[in-house]
Amino acid sequence: MSIHQRLLIIDFGSQVTQLIARRLRELNVYCEIHPYQNVTMQFLRNFAPKAVIFSGGPASVLDPGAPRPPEGVFDLGVPILGICYGQQIMVEMLEGKVESGHGTAEFGRAYVSARTAVALLEGWFHAGDEQVWMSHGDHVSKLPVGFEAVATSPNAPFAVIGNPKMQCWGVQFHPEVHHTPNGARLYQNFVRMAGFTGDWTMGAYREDAIAKIRAEVGDAQVICGLSGGVDSSVAAVLIHEAIGDRLTCVFVDHGLLRQDEAKEVVAMFRDNYNIPLIHADEAELFLGELDGQRDPETKRKIIGRLFIDVFQKYADRIEGAEFLAQGTLYPDVIESVSFSGGPSVTIKSHHNVGGLPEKMGLKLVEPLRELFKDEVRALGRELGLPPSFIGRHPFPGPGLAIRCPGEITRAKLEILRKADAVYIDQIRRHGLYDEIWQAFVAILPVRTVGVMGDGRTYDYACALRAVTSVDGMTADYYPFSHEFLGETATRIINEVKGINRVTYDITSKPPGTIEWE
Ligand code: XMP
């Protein structure tokens, strides 16, 4: 168990509960989200939170059987903050009143005004009313004894309420979303009032995680599938710090990597970390089975299946392997226990070596399962991974296969690698790499006519892709200048034999996806 000061977020199913955790982690406060069904008094006692937050949620407290925390939460004597539904359930349980409808629902931007100066809202109202984001049908109509309204909005007379003696606070809006611009300050005030000292740092996390891995793994051997991406690399380096050479990494090179990628990944691990590493060069196998395949789903399935076979082949050679390390992140963990979804969709199963643990009787070690993506990057920095490695754009498990619509040939892959390298070089030279979530070239299954010098060309067309995104779920195309695009097209055509036409993909996601297949 973590030795940090801990805050518990009880999840009532809001779409934005994860953002509460983000805001708190940014304040160096350790928190965990748990669905309300799991939060019993026993759980609360074991968890020993220093403060509790009730999230929002889609239910109405007026419904029979409305979700609620255990009554005893109010007897813990720790500060509690209720957000939206969380505020309403707090009021209802403490014998105030909640009503629905009558034109008081609010969705979207609203402005709250101060009524009483309280520490929770310190730093608010300097410039007058504060913008907040409302999303509620029901509203509080009568406060419980001991509470007062400390801020109001036109449709929510009880926009912010509090009982300083009980240390219970409630807000009708969502301070965790961007549309409540000063929301982070509210969380900062709350955790300061609760006595958090901001002890959740990457340095501390690293030490805790190492101790945990040692306790979990004992004397056994661990294997880790390396993709060259940030998550598996950070997991590997962390586990290596914990158990040294009892970790073996397997890097499967399926022949669908970018230019110099295998060399860079292998060098980084061999030279900088001295981690036992199997470089499984299986390009023949993968490209052989992909030969002649054009259907995107068929290609993906072939790659997923072969990946597991190959991994198993190498893992079998490591005697005494009992554990498989994975770079599972916190958003995946939350999703699997979410309020509404239950154990749900498998995310990137082939990438996470899905199916293998059960097949081989391996137990999982997942040292990043408490972290968000940007925290993994921070941990990587803490562990001394080179910045160029940490800041790398995501790269999909099936690699260049899904950037090569239609048939995959070695010749096309070679052209694609070269064009991609020129494009990324352009992006770096213009200082744009870190502004972009992901950028790559796709080689199109079409050849077009061109003229170079005095001669006719008949070569492939390619598409440049660059998107901004927060999590890859939605994305916007990156607004390059025409000058940049023109210069890049010229360089690709001049430097890459086999391409005579360059296009820029300006599709957002949705309706497009980021990758072409
Ligand atoms: P799409 O194309 O679905 O991609 O918009 C969203 C993000 O996921 C990556 N991606 C994958 N990553 N295995 C992975 O590990 C996959 O099969 C896969 N397919 C897409 C993609 O690169 C983007 O970052």
Coordinates of C-alpha atoms in Angstrom, one line a residue, residues 103-475:
G103 CA -36.8 25.2 -15.3
T104 CA -33.8 25.1 -13.1
A105 CA -31.8 22.6 -15.1
E106 CA -28.5 24.1 -16.4
F107 CA -26.3 22.8 -19.1
G108 CA -23.2 24.7 -20.2
R109 CA -21.5 27.9 -19.2
A110 CA -22.8 29.8 -16.1
Y111 CA -21.5 32.5 -13.8
V112 CA -21.4 32.2 -10.1
S113 CA -21.2 35.2 -7.7
A114 CA -19.7 35.3 -4.2
R115 CA -21.9 35.4 -1.1
T116 CA -19.4 34.7 1.7
A117 CA -15.6 34.6 1.6
V118 CA -14.4 31.1 2.2
A119 CA -11.0 29.4 2.0
L120 CA -12.5 27.0 -0.7
L121 CA -12.9 29.9 -3.1
E122 CA -9.7 31.8 -2.3
G123 CA -8.4 33.3 -5.5
W124 CA -11.9 33.5 -7.0
F125 CA -14.0 36.5 -7.8
H126 CA -11.1 39.0 -8.3
A127 CA -12.5 40.0 -11.6
G128 CA -16.2 39.6 -10.6
D129 CA -18.3 36.6 -11.3
E130 CA -16.5 33.3 -12.1
Q131 CA -17.3 31.2 -15.2
V132 CA -18.2 27.6 -14.4
W133 CA -19.5 24.6 -16.3
M134 CA -22.9 23.4 -15.2
S135 CA -24.5 20.1 -16.2
H136 CA -27.5 19.3 -13.9
G137 CA -31.2 18.5 -14.0
D138 CA -31.8 18.3 -10.3
H139 CA -30.8 21.0 -7.9
V140 CA -30.5 21.5 -4.1
S141 CA -33.6 23.4 -2.8
K142 CA -32.9 23.3 1.0
L143 CA -29.7 23.1 2.8
P144 CA -29.0 20.6 5.6
V145 CA -28.5 22.1 9.1
G146 CA -25.2 23.8 9.5
F147 CA -24.6 24.5 5.8
E148 CA -24.7 27.8 4.1
A149 CA -24.6 29.0 0.5
V150 CA -21.3 30.6 -0.2
A151 CA -21.8 31.3 -3.9
T152 CA -24.8 31.4 -6.2
S153 CA -25.6 31.4 -9.9
P154 CA -28.9 32.6 -11.6
N155 CA -30.3 29.1 -11.7
A156 CA -28.4 27.5 -8.8
P157 CA -28.9 29.5 -5.6
F158 CA -26.8 26.8 -3.9
A159 CA -24.0 26.7 -6.5
V160 CA -21.4 26.4 -3.7
I161 CA -22.3 25.3 -0.3
G162 CA -20.4 24.4 2.8
N163 CA -20.4 23.4 6.4
P164 CA -17.0 24.5 7.7
K165 CA -17.4 22.7 11.0
M166 CA -18.1 19.3 9.3
Q167 CA -15.6 20.2 6.6
C168 CA -18.2 19.3 4.0
W169 CA -18.4 21.3 0.8
G170 CA -20.5 20.9 -2.3
V171 CA -20.5 22.5 -5.8
Q172 CA -23.2 22.3 -8.3
F173 CA -20.8 22.7 -11.3
H174 CA -17.8 20.8 -12.5
P175 CA -14.5 22.5 -11.4
E176 CA -12.5 19.8 -13.1
V177 CA -13.3 20.8 -16.7
H178 CA -11.6 23.4 -18.8
H179 CA -14.8 25.4 -19.1
T180 CA -14.4 26.2 -15.4
P181 CA -11.2 28.2 -15.9
N182 CA -10.4 28.7 -12.2
G183 CA -11.4 25.2 -11.2
A184 CA -7.9 24.0 -10.5
R185 CA -7.7 26.7 -7.8
L186 CA -10.7 25.3 -6.1
Y187 CA -9.1 21.9 -5.9
Q188 CA -5.9 23.4 -4.7
N189 CA -7.8 25.2 -1.9
F190 CA -9.6 22.0 -1.0
V191 CA -6.5 19.9 -0.6
R192 CA -4.7 22.6 1.2
M193 CA -7.6 22.9 3.7
A194 CA -7.4 19.1 4.1
G195 CA -3.8 19.3 5.0
F196 CA -2.2 17.7 1.9
T197 CA 1.4 18.6 1.6
G198 CA 1.9 17.6 -2.1
D199 CA 3.9 14.5 -1.3
W200 CA 3.1 12.7 -4.6
T201 CA 6.2 13.2 -6.6
M202 CA 7.8 11.0 -9.2
G203 CA 10.9 10.5 -7.0
A204 CA 8.7 9.1 -4.3
Y205 CA 6.6 7.1 -6.8
R206 CA 9.8 5.5 -8.2
E207 CA 10.9 4.3 -4.8
D208 CA 7.5 3.0 -3.8
A209 CA 7.1 1.2 -7.1
I210 CA 10.5 -0.5 -6.8
A211 CA 9.7 -1.7 -3.3
K212 CA 6.3 -3.0 -4.6
I213 CA 7.8 -4.9 -7.6
R214 CA 10.4 -6.6 -5.3
A215 CA 7.7 -7.7 -2.9
E216 CA 5.5 -8.9 -5.7
V217 CA 8.0 -10.8 -7.8
G218 CA 10.3 -12.3 -5.1
D219 CA 13.0 -14.4 -6.7
A220 CA 11.1 -15.1 -10.0
Q221 CA 12.1 -14.2 -13.5
V222 CA 10.1 -11.5 -15.4
I223 CA 9.7 -11.0 -19.1
C224 CA 8.6 -7.8 -20.8
G225 CA 7.5 -7.3 -24.4
L226 CA 9.2 -4.1 -25.6
S227 CA 7.6 -2.2 -28.4
G228 CA 9.9 0.7 -28.3
G229 CA 7.1 2.9 -27.2
V230 CA 7.2 5.0 -24.0
D231 CA 5.1 2.8 -21.8
S232 CA 6.8 -0.5 -22.2
S233 CA 10.2 1.2 -22.1
V234 CA 9.5 3.0 -18.8
A235 CA 8.0 -0.2 -17.3
A236 CA 11.1 -2.2 -18.3
V237 CA 13.6 0.3 -16.9
L238 CA 11.7 0.6 -13.7
I239 CA 11.5 -3.2 -13.2
H240 CA 15.2 -3.5 -14.1
E241 CA 16.0 -1.1 -11.3
A242 CA 14.0 -3.3 -9.0
I243 CA 15.2 -6.8 -9.9
G244 CA 18.2 -6.3 -12.2
D245 CA 19.0 -9.2 -14.6
R246 CA 16.0 -11.2 -13.6
L247 CA 14.2 -9.1 -16.1
T248 CA 14.5 -10.1 -19.8
C249 CA 13.0 -7.9 -22.5
V250 CA 11.8 -9.3 -25.8
F251 CA 11.7 -6.8 -28.7
V252 CA 9.8 -8.3 -31.6
D253 CA 11.0 -6.7 -34.9
H254 CA 8.2 -7.6 -37.3
G255 CA 9.8 -5.8 -40.3
L256 CA 7.2 -3.0 -40.0
L257 CA 9.2 -0.6 -38.0
R258 CA 10.3 2.9 -39.0
Q259 CA 13.7 3.8 -40.3
D260 CA 16.4 2.9 -37.7
E261 CA 13.8 2.2 -35.1
A262 CA 15.1 -1.3 -34.2
K263 CA 18.7 0.0 -34.1
E264 CA 17.7 2.9 -31.8
V265 CA 15.6 0.8 -29.4
V266 CA 18.1 -2.0 -29.1
A267 CA 21.0 0.5 -28.6
M268 CA 19.2 2.4 -26.0
F269 CA 18.5 -0.7 -23.9
R270 CA 21.8 -2.5 -24.5
D271 CA 24.1 0.6 -24.2
N272 CA 22.3 2.7 -21.6
Y273 CA 20.7 0.1 -19.4
N274 CA 22.5 -3.2 -19.9
I275 CA 19.1 -4.9 -19.7
P276 CA 19.1 -8.5 -21.0
L277 CA 17.4 -8.1 -24.3
I278 CA 16.3 -10.5 -27.0
H279 CA 16.1 -8.8 -30.4
A280 CA 13.7 -11.1 -32.2
D281 CA 14.2 -10.4 -35.9
E282 CA 11.1 -12.0 -37.4
A283 CA 10.6 -9.8 -40.4
E284 CA 10.6 -12.8 -42.8
L285 CA 7.8 -14.5 -40.9
F286 CA 5.5 -11.4 -40.7
L287 CA 6.1 -10.1 -44.2
G288 CA 5.8 -13.7 -45.5
E289 CA 2.4 -14.2 -44.0
L290 CA 1.3 -10.7 -45.0
D291 CA 2.3 -11.3 -48.6
G292 CA -0.7 -10.6 -50.9
Q293 CA -3.1 -9.6 -48.1
R294 CA -5.0 -6.4 -48.7
D295 CA -7.8 -6.4 -46.2
P296 CA -7.1 -4.2 -43.2
E297 CA -8.7 -6.5 -40.6
T298 CA -7.0 -9.6 -42.1
K299 CA -3.7 -7.9 -41.9
R300 CA -4.2 -6.8 -38.2
K301 CA -5.3 -10.3 -37.2
I302 CA -2.3 -11.9 -38.9
I303 CA 0.0 -9.5 -37.0
G304 CA -1.7 -10.0 -33.7
R305 CA -1.5 -13.8 -34.0
L306 CA 2.1 -13.9 -35.1
F307 CA 3.1 -11.5 -32.4
I308 CA 1.8 -13.8 -29.7
D309 CA 3.4 -16.9 -31.3
V310 CA 6.8 -15.2 -31.6
F311 CA 6.6 -13.8 -28.1
Q312 CA 5.8 -17.2 -26.7
K313 CA 8.6 -18.8 -28.7
Y314 CA 11.2 -16.5 -27.1
A315 CA 9.6 -16.5 -23.7
D316 CA 9.7 -20.3 -23.5
R317 CA 13.5 -20.0 -23.6
I318 CA 13.6 -18.0 -20.4
E319 CA 13.7 -20.5 -17.6
G320 CA 11.7 -19.8 -14.5
A321 CA 9.7 -16.9 -16.0
E322 CA 6.7 -16.5 -13.8
F323 CA 5.7 -12.9 -14.6
L324 CA 4.9 -10.9 -17.6
A325 CA 5.4 -7.1 -17.4
Q326 CA 3.0 -4.8 -19.1
G327 CA 2.8 -1.1 -19.4
T328 CA -0.9 -0.9 -18.5
L329 CA -1.9 2.7 -17.6
Y330 CA -4.4 4.1 -15.2
P331 CA -7.0 5.0 -17.8
D332 CA -7.2 1.4 -18.8
V333 CA -7.6 0.3 -15.2
I334 CA -10.4 2.8 -14.6
E335 CA -12.1 1.7 -17.8
S336 CA -12.2 -1.9 -16.7
V337 CA -14.0 -1.2 -13.4
S338 CA -16.0 1.8 -14.7
F339 CA -19.4 2.7 -13.2
S340 CA -21.3 2.1 -16.3
G341 CA -19.2 -0.2 -18.5
G342 CA -18.2 -3.1 -16.2
P343 CA -15.3 -5.2 -17.4
S344 CA -15.3 -3.9 -20.9
V345 CA -13.6 -3.6 -24.2
T346 CA -10.1 -5.0 -24.7
I347 CA -7.8 -2.1 -25.5
K348 CA -5.0 -2.7 -27.9
S349 CA -4.9 -6.4 -27.1
H350 CA -2.1 -7.5 -29.4
H351 CA -0.1 -4.5 -28.3
N352 CA -0.4 -5.6 -24.7
V353 CA 0.4 -9.1 -25.6
G354 CA -3.2 -10.1 -24.9
G355 CA -4.0 -13.7 -24.4
L356 CA -0.5 -14.7 -23.5
P357 CA -0.6 -14.5 -19.7
E358 CA -3.4 -17.1 -19.4
K359 CA -1.9 -19.3 -22.2
M360 CA 1.5 -19.5 -20.5
G361 CA 0.3 -19.4 -16.9
L362 CA 2.1 -16.1 -16.3
K363 CA 1.2 -13.6 -13.6
L364 CA 1.1 -9.9 -14.5
V365 CA 3.3 -7.1 -13.2
E366 CA 2.0 -3.7 -14.1
P367 CA 4.0 -1.0 -12.4
L368 CA 2.4 1.9 -14.3
R369 CA -1.2 1.0 -13.5
E370 CA -1.6 4.1 -11.3
L371 CA -0.2 6.6 -13.8
F372 CA -1.6 8.7 -16.6
K373 CA 0.4 9.0 -19.9
D374 CA 2.1 12.3 -19.0
E375 CA 3.0 10.9 -15.6
V376 CA 4.7 7.9 -17.3
R377 CA 6.7 10.5 -19.3
A378 CA 7.6 12.2 -16.0
L379 CA 8.7 8.9 -14.5
G380 CA 10.7 8.2 -17.6
R381 CA 12.5 11.5 -17.1
E382 CA 13.0 10.6 -13.4
L383 CA 14.6 7.3 -14.5
G384 CA 16.9 9.1 -16.9
L385 CA 15.5 7.9 -20.2
P386 CA 16.7 10.3 -23.0
P387 CA 14.2 13.1 -23.6
S388 CA 14.1 12.3 -27.3
F389 CA 12.8 8.8 -26.4
I390 CA 10.2 10.0 -23.9
G391 CA 8.7 12.6 -26.2
R392 CA 8.3 10.2 -29.1
H393 CA 5.0 10.1 -30.9
P394 CA 2.9 7.0 -30.3
F395 CA 3.5 4.2 -32.8
P396 CA 0.9 1.5 -33.3
G397 CA 1.6 -2.2 -32.6
P398 CA 0.9 -3.2 -36.3
G399 CA 3.5 -0.6 -37.3
L400 CA 3.8 0.5 -40.9
A401 CA 1.3 -2.2 -42.0
I402 CA -1.6 0.1 -41.2
R403 CA 0.1 3.0 -43.1
C404 CA 0.4 1.0 -46.2
P405 CA -3.2 0.5 -47.5
G406 CA -3.5 -2.4 -49.9
E407 CA -0.7 -4.9 -50.5
I408 CA 2.4 -4.7 -48.4
T409 CA 5.7 -5.2 -50.2
R410 CA 9.3 -4.7 -49.0
A411 CA 9.8 -2.1 -51.8
K412 CA 6.8 -0.1 -50.6
L413 CA 7.9 -0.3 -47.0
E414 CA 11.3 1.0 -47.9
I415 CA 9.9 4.0 -49.8
L416 CA 7.5 4.6 -46.9
R417 CA 10.4 4.6 -44.3
K418 CA 12.4 7.1 -46.3
A419 CA 9.5 9.5 -46.8
D420 CA 8.5 9.2 -43.2
A421 CA 12.0 10.0 -42.1
V422 CA 12.1 13.1 -44.3
Y423 CA 8.7 14.3 -43.0
I424 CA 9.7 13.8 -39.4
D425 CA 13.0 15.6 -40.0
Q426 CA 11.0 18.5 -41.5
I427 CA 8.8 18.7 -38.4
R428 CA 11.7 18.6 -36.1
R429 CA 13.6 21.3 -38.0
H430 CA 10.6 23.6 -37.8
G431 CA 10.3 23.0 -34.1
L432 CA 6.8 21.4 -34.4
Y433 CA 7.4 17.9 -33.1
D434 CA 6.2 18.5 -29.6
E435 CA 3.1 20.4 -30.7
I436 CA 1.9 17.4 -32.6
W437 CA 0.4 14.2 -31.1
Q438 CA 1.4 12.0 -34.0
A439 CA 2.7 12.5 -37.5
F440 CA 3.5 10.0 -40.2
V441 CA 3.4 9.2 -43.9
A442 CA 1.1 6.7 -45.5
I443 CA 2.0 5.3 -48.9
L444 CA -1.0 5.1 -51.1
P445 CA -1.9 2.1 -53.3
V446 CA -1.9 4.2 -56.4
R447 CA 0.7 5.4 -58.8
T448 CA 0.4 8.6 -60.7
V449 CA 2.1 10.4 -63.6
G450 CA 4.6 13.2 -63.0
V451 CA 7.3 15.0 -64.8
M452 CA 10.8 15.4 -63.4
G453 CA 13.5 17.1 -65.5
D454 CA 12.5 16.2 -69.0
G455 CA 11.3 12.8 -68.1
R456 CA 8.0 11.2 -67.3
T457 CA 7.6 9.5 -63.9
Y458 CA 5.0 6.9 -62.8
D459 CA 5.4 6.6 -59.1
Y460 CA 3.5 6.2 -55.8
A461 CA 1.5 9.0 -54.2
C462 CA 1.8 9.4 -50.4
A463 CA -0.3 11.2 -47.8
L464 CA 1.2 13.2 -44.9
R465 CA -0.8 12.9 -41.6
A466 CA -0.3 15.1 -38.5
V467 CA -2.9 15.4 -35.7
T468 CA -3.3 17.1 -32.4
S469 CA -5.1 15.1 -29.7
V470 CA -5.2 14.6 -26.0
D471 CA -5.8 10.8 -25.9
G472 CA -6.0 9.6 -29.4
M473 CA -9.8 9.2 -29.1
T474 CA -10.5 12.4 -31.0
A475 CA -8.1 14.4 -33.1

